[in-house]
Coordinates of C-alpha atoms and ligand atoms in Angstrom, one line a residue:
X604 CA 14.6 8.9 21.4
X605 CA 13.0 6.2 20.0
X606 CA 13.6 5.6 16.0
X607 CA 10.4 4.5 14.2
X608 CA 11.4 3.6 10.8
X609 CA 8.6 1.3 10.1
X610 CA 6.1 2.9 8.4
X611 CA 5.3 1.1 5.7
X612 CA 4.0 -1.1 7.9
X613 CA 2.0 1.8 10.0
X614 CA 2.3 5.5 11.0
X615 CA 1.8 7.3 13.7
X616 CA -1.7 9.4 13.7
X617 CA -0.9 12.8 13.2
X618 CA -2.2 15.8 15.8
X619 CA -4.9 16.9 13.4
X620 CA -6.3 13.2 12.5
X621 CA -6.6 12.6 16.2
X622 CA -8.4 15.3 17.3
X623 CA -10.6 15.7 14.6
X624 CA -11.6 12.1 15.8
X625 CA -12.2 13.1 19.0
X626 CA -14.6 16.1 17.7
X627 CA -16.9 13.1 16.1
X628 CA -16.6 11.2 18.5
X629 CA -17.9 13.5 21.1
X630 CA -18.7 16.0 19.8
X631 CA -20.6 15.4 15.7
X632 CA -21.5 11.8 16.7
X633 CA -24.7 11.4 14.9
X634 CA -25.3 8.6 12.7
X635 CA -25.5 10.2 9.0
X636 CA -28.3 8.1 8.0
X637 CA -30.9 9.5 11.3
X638 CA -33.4 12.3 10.2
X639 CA -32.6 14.8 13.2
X640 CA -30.3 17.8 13.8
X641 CA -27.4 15.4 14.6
X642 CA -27.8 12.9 11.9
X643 CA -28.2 15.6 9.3
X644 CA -25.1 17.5 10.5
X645 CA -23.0 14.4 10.1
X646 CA -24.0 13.4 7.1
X647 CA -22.9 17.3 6.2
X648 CA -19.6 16.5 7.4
X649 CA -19.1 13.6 5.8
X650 CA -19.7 14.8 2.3
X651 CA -17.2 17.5 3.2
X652 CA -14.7 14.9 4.4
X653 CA -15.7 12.9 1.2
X654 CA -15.0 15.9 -0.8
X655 CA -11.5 16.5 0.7
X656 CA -9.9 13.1 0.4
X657 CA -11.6 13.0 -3.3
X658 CA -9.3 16.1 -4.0
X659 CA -6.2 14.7 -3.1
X660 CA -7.1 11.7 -4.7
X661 CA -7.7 13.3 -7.7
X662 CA -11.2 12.2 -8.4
X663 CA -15.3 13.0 -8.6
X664 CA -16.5 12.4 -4.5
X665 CA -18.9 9.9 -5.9
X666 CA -16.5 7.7 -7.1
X667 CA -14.5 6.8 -3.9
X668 CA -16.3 4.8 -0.9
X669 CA -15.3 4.3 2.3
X670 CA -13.8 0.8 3.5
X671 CA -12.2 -0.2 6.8
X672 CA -9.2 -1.3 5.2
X673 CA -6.7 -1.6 2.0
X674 CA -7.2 -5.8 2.5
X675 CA -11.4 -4.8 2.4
X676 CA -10.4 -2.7 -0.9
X677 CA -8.1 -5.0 -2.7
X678 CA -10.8 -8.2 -2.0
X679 CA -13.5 -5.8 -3.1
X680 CA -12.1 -4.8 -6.5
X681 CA -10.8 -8.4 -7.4
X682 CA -14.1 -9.8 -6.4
X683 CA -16.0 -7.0 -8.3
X684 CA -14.1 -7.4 -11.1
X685 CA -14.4 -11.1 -11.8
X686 CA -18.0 -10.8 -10.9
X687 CA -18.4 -7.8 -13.4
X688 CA -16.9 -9.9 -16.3
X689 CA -18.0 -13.7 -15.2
X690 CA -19.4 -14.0 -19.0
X691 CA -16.5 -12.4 -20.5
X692 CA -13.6 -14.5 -19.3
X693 CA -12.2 -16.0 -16.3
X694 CA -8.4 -15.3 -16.3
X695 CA -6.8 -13.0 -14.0
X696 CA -3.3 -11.5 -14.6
X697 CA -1.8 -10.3 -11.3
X698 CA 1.7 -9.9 -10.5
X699 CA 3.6 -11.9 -8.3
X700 CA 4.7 -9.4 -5.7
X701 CA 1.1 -7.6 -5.1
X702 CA 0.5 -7.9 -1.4
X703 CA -1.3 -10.7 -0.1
X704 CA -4.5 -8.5 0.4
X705 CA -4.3 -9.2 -3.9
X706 CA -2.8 -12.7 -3.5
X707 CA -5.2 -14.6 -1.4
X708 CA -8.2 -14.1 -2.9
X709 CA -7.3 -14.7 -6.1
X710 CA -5.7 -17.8 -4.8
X711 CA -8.9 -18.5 -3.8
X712 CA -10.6 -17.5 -7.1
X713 CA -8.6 -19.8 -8.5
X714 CA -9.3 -22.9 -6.1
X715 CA -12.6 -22.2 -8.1
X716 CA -11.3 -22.7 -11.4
X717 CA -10.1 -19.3 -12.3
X718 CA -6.8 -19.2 -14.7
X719 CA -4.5 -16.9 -12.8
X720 CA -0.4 -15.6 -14.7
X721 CA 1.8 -14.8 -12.6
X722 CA 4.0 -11.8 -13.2
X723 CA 7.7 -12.3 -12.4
X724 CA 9.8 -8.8 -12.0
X725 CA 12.9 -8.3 -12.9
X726 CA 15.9 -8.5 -10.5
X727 CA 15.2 -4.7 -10.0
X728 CA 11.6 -5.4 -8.4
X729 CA 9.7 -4.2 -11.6
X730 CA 7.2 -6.1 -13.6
X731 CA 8.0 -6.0 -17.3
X732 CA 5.9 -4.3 -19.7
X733 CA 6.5 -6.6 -22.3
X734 CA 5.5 -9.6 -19.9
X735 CA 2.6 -7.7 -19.1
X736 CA 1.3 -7.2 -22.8
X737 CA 2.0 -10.8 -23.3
X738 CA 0.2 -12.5 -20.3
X739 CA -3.1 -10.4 -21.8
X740 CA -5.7 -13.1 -23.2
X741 CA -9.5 -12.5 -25.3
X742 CA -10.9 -14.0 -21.6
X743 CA -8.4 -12.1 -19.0
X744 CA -11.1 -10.5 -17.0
X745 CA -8.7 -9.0 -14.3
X746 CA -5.5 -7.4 -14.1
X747 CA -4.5 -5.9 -10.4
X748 CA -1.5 -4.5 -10.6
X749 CA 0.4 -2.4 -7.4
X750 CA 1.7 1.0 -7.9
X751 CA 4.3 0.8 -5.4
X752 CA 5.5 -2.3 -4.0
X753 CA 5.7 -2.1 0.0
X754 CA 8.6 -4.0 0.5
X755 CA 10.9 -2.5 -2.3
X756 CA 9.3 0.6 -3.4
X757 CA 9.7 0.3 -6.7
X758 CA 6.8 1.9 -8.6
X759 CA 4.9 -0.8 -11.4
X760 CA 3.8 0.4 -14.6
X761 CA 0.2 0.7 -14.3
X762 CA -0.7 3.1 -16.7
X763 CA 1.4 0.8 -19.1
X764 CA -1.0 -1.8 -18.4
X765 CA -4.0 0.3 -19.3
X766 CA -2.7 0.8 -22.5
X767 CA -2.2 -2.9 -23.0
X768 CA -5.3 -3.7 -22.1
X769 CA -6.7 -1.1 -24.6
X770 CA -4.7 -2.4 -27.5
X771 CA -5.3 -5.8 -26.8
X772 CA -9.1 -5.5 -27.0
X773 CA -9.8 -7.9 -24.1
X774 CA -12.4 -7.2 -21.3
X775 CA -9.9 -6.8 -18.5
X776 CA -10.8 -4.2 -15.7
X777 CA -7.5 -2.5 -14.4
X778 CA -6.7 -2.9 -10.9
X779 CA -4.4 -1.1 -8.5
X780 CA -3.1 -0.9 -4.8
X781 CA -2.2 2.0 -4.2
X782 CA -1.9 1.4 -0.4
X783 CA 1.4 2.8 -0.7
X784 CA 1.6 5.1 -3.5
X785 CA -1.1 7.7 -2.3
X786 CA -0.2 11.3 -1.4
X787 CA 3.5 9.6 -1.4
X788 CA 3.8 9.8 -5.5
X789 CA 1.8 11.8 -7.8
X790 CA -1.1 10.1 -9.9
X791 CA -5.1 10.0 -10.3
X792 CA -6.9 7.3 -10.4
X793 CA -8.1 8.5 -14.8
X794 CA -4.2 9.5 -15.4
X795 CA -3.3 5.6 -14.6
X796 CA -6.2 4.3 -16.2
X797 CA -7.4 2.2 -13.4
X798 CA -11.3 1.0 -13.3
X799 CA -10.5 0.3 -9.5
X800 CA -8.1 1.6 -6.9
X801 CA -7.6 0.8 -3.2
X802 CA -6.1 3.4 -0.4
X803 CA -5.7 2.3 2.9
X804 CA -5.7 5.6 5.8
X805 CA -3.1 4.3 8.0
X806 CA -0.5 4.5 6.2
X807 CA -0.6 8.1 5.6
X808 CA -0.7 9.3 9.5
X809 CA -5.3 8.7 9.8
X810 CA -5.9 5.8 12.2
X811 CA -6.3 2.0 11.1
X812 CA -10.0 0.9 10.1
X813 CA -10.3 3.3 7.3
X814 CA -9.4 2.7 3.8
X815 CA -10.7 4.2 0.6
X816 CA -12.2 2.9 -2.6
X817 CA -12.1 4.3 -6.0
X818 CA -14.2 2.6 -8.4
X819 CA -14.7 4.2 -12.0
X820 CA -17.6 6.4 -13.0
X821 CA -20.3 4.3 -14.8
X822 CA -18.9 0.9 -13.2
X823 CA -21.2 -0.5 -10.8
X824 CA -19.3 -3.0 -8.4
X825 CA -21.3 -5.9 -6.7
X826 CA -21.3 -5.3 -3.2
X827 CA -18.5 -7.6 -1.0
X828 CA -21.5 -7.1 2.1
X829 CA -25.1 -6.8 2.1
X830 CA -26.9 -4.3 4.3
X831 CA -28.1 -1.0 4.7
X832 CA -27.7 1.5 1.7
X833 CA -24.7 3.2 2.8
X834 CA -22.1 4.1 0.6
X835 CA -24.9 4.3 -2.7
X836 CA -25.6 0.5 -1.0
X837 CA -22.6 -0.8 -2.4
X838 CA -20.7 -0.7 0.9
X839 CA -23.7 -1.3 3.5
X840 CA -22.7 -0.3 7.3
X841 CA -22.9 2.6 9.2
X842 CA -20.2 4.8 8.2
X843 CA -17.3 5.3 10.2
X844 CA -17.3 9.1 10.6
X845 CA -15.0 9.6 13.3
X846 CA -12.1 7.7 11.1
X847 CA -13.4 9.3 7.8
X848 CA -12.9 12.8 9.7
X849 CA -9.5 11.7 10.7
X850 CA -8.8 10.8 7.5
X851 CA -9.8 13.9 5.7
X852 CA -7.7 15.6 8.2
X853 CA -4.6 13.4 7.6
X854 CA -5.1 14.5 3.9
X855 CA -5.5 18.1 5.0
X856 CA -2.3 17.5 6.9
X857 CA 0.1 16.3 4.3
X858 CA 1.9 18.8 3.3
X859 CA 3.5 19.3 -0.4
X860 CA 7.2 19.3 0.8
X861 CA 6.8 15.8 2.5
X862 CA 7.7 13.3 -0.3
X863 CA 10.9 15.6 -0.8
X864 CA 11.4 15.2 2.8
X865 CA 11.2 11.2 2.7
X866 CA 13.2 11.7 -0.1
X867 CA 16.1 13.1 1.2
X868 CA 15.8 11.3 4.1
X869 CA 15.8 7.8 2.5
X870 CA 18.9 8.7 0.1
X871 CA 20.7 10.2 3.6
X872 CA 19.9 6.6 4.6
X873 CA 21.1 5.0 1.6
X874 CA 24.2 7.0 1.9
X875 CA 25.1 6.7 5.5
X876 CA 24.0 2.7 5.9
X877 CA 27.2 2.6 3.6
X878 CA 29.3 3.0 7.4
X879 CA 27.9 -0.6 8.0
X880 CA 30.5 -3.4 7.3
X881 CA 28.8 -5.5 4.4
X882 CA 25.4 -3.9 4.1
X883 CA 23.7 -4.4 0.8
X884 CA 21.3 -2.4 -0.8
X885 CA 18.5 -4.7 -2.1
X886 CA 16.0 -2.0 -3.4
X887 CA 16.7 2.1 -3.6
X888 CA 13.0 2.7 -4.4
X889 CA 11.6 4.8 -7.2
X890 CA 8.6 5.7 -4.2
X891 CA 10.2 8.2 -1.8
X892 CA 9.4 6.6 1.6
X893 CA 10.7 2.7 1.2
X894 CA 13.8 1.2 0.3
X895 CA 15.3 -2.5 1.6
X896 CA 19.1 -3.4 2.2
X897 CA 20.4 -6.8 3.7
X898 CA 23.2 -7.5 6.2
X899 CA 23.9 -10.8 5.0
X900 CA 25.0 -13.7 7.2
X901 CA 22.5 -11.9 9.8
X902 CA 18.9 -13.5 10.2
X903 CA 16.1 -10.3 9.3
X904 CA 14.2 -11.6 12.1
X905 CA 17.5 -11.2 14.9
X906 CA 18.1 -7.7 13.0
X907 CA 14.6 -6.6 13.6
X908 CA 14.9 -7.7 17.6
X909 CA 18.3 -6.8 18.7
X910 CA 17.7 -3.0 16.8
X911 CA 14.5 -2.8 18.6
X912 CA 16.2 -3.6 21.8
X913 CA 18.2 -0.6 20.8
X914 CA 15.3 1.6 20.6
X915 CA 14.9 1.5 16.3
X916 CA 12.0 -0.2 14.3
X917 CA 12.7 -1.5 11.2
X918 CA 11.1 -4.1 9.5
X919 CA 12.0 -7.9 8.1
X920 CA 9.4 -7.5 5.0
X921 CA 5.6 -6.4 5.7
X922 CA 4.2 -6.9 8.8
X923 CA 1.9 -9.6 7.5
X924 CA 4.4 -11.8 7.0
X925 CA 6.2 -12.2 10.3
X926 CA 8.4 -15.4 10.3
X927 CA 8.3 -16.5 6.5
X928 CA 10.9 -15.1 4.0
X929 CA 8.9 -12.5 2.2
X930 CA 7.7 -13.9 -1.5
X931 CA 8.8 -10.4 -2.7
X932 CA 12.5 -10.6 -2.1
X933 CA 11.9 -13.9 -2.9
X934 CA 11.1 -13.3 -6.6
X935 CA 14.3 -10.9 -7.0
X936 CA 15.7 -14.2 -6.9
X937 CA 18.4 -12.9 -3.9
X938 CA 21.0 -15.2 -2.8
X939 CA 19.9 -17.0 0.1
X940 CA 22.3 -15.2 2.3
X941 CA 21.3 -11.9 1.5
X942 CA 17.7 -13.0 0.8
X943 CA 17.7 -14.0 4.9
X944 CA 19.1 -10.6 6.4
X945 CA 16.7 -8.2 4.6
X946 CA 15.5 -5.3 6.3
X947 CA 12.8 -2.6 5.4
X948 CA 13.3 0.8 6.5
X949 CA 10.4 3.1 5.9
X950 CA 9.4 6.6 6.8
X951 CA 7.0 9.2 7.7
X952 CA 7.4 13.0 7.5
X953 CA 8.2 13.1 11.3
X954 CA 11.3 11.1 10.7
X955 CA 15.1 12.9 11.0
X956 CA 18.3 11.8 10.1
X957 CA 19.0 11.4 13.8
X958 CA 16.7 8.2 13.5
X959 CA 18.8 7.2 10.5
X960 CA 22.0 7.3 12.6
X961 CA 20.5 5.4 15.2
X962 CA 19.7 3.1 12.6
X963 CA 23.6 3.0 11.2
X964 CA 24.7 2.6 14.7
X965 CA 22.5 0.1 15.8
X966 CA 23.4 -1.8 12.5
X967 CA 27.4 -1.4 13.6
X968 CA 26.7 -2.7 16.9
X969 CA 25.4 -5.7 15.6
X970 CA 28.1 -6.7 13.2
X971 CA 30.7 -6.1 16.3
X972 CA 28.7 -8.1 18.6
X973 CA 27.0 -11.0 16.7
X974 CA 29.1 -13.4 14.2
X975 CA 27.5 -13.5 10.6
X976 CA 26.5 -16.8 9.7
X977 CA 28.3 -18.4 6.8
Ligands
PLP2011 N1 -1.6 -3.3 0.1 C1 -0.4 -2.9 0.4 C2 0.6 -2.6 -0.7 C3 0.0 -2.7 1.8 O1 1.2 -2.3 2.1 C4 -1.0 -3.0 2.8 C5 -0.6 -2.9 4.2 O2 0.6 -3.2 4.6 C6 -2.2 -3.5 2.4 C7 -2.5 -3.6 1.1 C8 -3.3 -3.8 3.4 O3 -3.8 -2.6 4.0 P1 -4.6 -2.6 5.4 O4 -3.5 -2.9 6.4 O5 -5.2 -1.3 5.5 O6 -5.5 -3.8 5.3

């Protein structure tokens, strides 16, 4: 049996997401926005889908609006933001291990003249409060911030930055990816203090193409497109129902007991990887699903081939970065050694600890067949 151990990256859709795609798709196809029977019943079945993933996000169904990805949400909010406070100020404090959805474009606000800090975490993969409270400026306009970090799971301290940016009395809104935090550990969007959050459905077992975006009551984003006046016109184009029902069913899904699950699973993991000669643990992860060791000496990039040709999937760092050493275990600083073998390993509530041991043994096989690099 095949071990997939790579779902940070993506999961498989569960049973209930797919078929209640289907259903839409052939079934409730209409186009919510059309006047007729079919129209009016999807747009009934959307505000019920709405209403369900509002619920597990912890939050009023107006406030959330559906994207087709986490890297549509993150742009959105930091664009929004800026744009909200463009007479207010025009720095941007962002941490240095958000995902690149968050880096590049405010690399790119910055190419226009932005002021951007840079975060640093400690060598644990955490961003310092007391960094955090000191980057704050009268003109910081933006603070996006990730809840979980996908290549170390360590959870950042958002609601900590809400309170800094209360005390400090700037204009900052608060923003957070919580691509990897959402129905994996428990927060609302009002307990964290966050003006703007982003959730991405493939990660949690819907299909890609559908991601979720929670934006404050009373804050009215700019639109990212123009068009139509879907999504209270702030996210013109016909929705997609057939991924919003599959998402609403994904959320259905996920059962209470699965973080505990992951949990188990990943300190199983953590505890059995110990069989392999040198492995390293990089990151334990406070979020249940991801953690990171390194077989140094071992190139990620050979790891992440020879294992798959032994039927596992593991990671190098996220998907979006294939090739490059990942700026996240970058900024822990690693030595280069370790920094080079570093593997993901991420899981869904399908996973067993017979994929772990495939993992462990796949790992022992390497170090008896390959020489380690010095
Ligand atoms: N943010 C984080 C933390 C992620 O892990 C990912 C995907 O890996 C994204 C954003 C981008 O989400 P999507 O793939 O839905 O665009």
């Amino acid at each position: 049996m095949p071990a997939y151990l790579d779902n940070a990256a993506t999961t498989r859709v569960c049973p209930e997401a797919a078929r209640a795609a289907l259903e839409v798709m052939t079934e409730g196809f209409g186009n919510p926005s059309s006047g007729h029977a079919a129209g009016r019943a999807a747009a009934a079945r959307l505000a019920e889908d709405r209403a369900v993933v509002a619920q597990r996000l912890g939050c009023a169904a107006e406030e959330l609006y559906f994207t087709s990805c986490g890297t549509e949400g993150d742009n959105w909010s930091i664009h929004a933001a800026m744009e909200f406070n463009k007479r207010r100020g025009r720095h941007i404090v962002v941490s240095a291990i958000e995902h690149s959805a968050v880096l590049e474009p405010v690399r790119a606000l910055a190419a226009q003249g932005c002021e951007v800090t840079y975060l640093k975490p400690d060598k644990s993969g955490r961003i310092r409060c007391e960094d955090l409270q000191a980057a704050l400026r009268p003109d910081t306009a933006l603070v996006s911030l990730m809840l979980v970090n996908n290549e170390l799971g360590t959870l950042q301290p958002v609601r900590q930055a809400a309170e800094a940016i209360r005390r400090s009395g700037c204009p900052a809104l608060l923003h957070t990816d919580a691509v990897q935090a959402f129905l994996k550990v428990p927060f609302t969007p009002a307990e964290l203090g966050a003006d703007l959050l982003t959730v991405s459905g493939h990660k949690i077992r819907a299909p890609k193409g559908i991601g979720v975006q929670y934006v404050r009551r009373g804050l009215e984003p700019s639109p990212l497109l123009l068009g139509g006046g879907q999504e209270q016109g702030r996210r013109p184009g016909t929705e997609p129902t057939a991924q919003i029902a599959a998402l609403a069913a994904a959320c259905r899904a996920w059962d209470d007991s699965f973080p505990a699950h992951l949990s188990a699973l990943k300190q199983y993991a953590l505890e059995t990887l110990a069989a392999v000669p040198g492995l390293e643990v990089v990151s334990a992860g406070d979020a249940p699903h991801i953690c990171a060791v390194s077989l140094p000496g071992y190139p990620s990039e050979m790891l992440v081939r020879d294992l798959s040709d032994q039927g596992v999937s593991v990671s190098s760092g996220s998907a979006c970065h294939k090739g490059k050493p990942s700026h996240v275990f970058a900024a822990l600083g690693l030595p280069k050694r370790t920094l080079m073998g570093v593997l993901r390993i991420s899981f869904s509530p399908e996973n067993t600890r017979a994929d772990v041991d495939a993992l462990r043994d796949g790992l022992i096989q390497i170090t008896k067949t390959r020489i380690a690099m010095r």
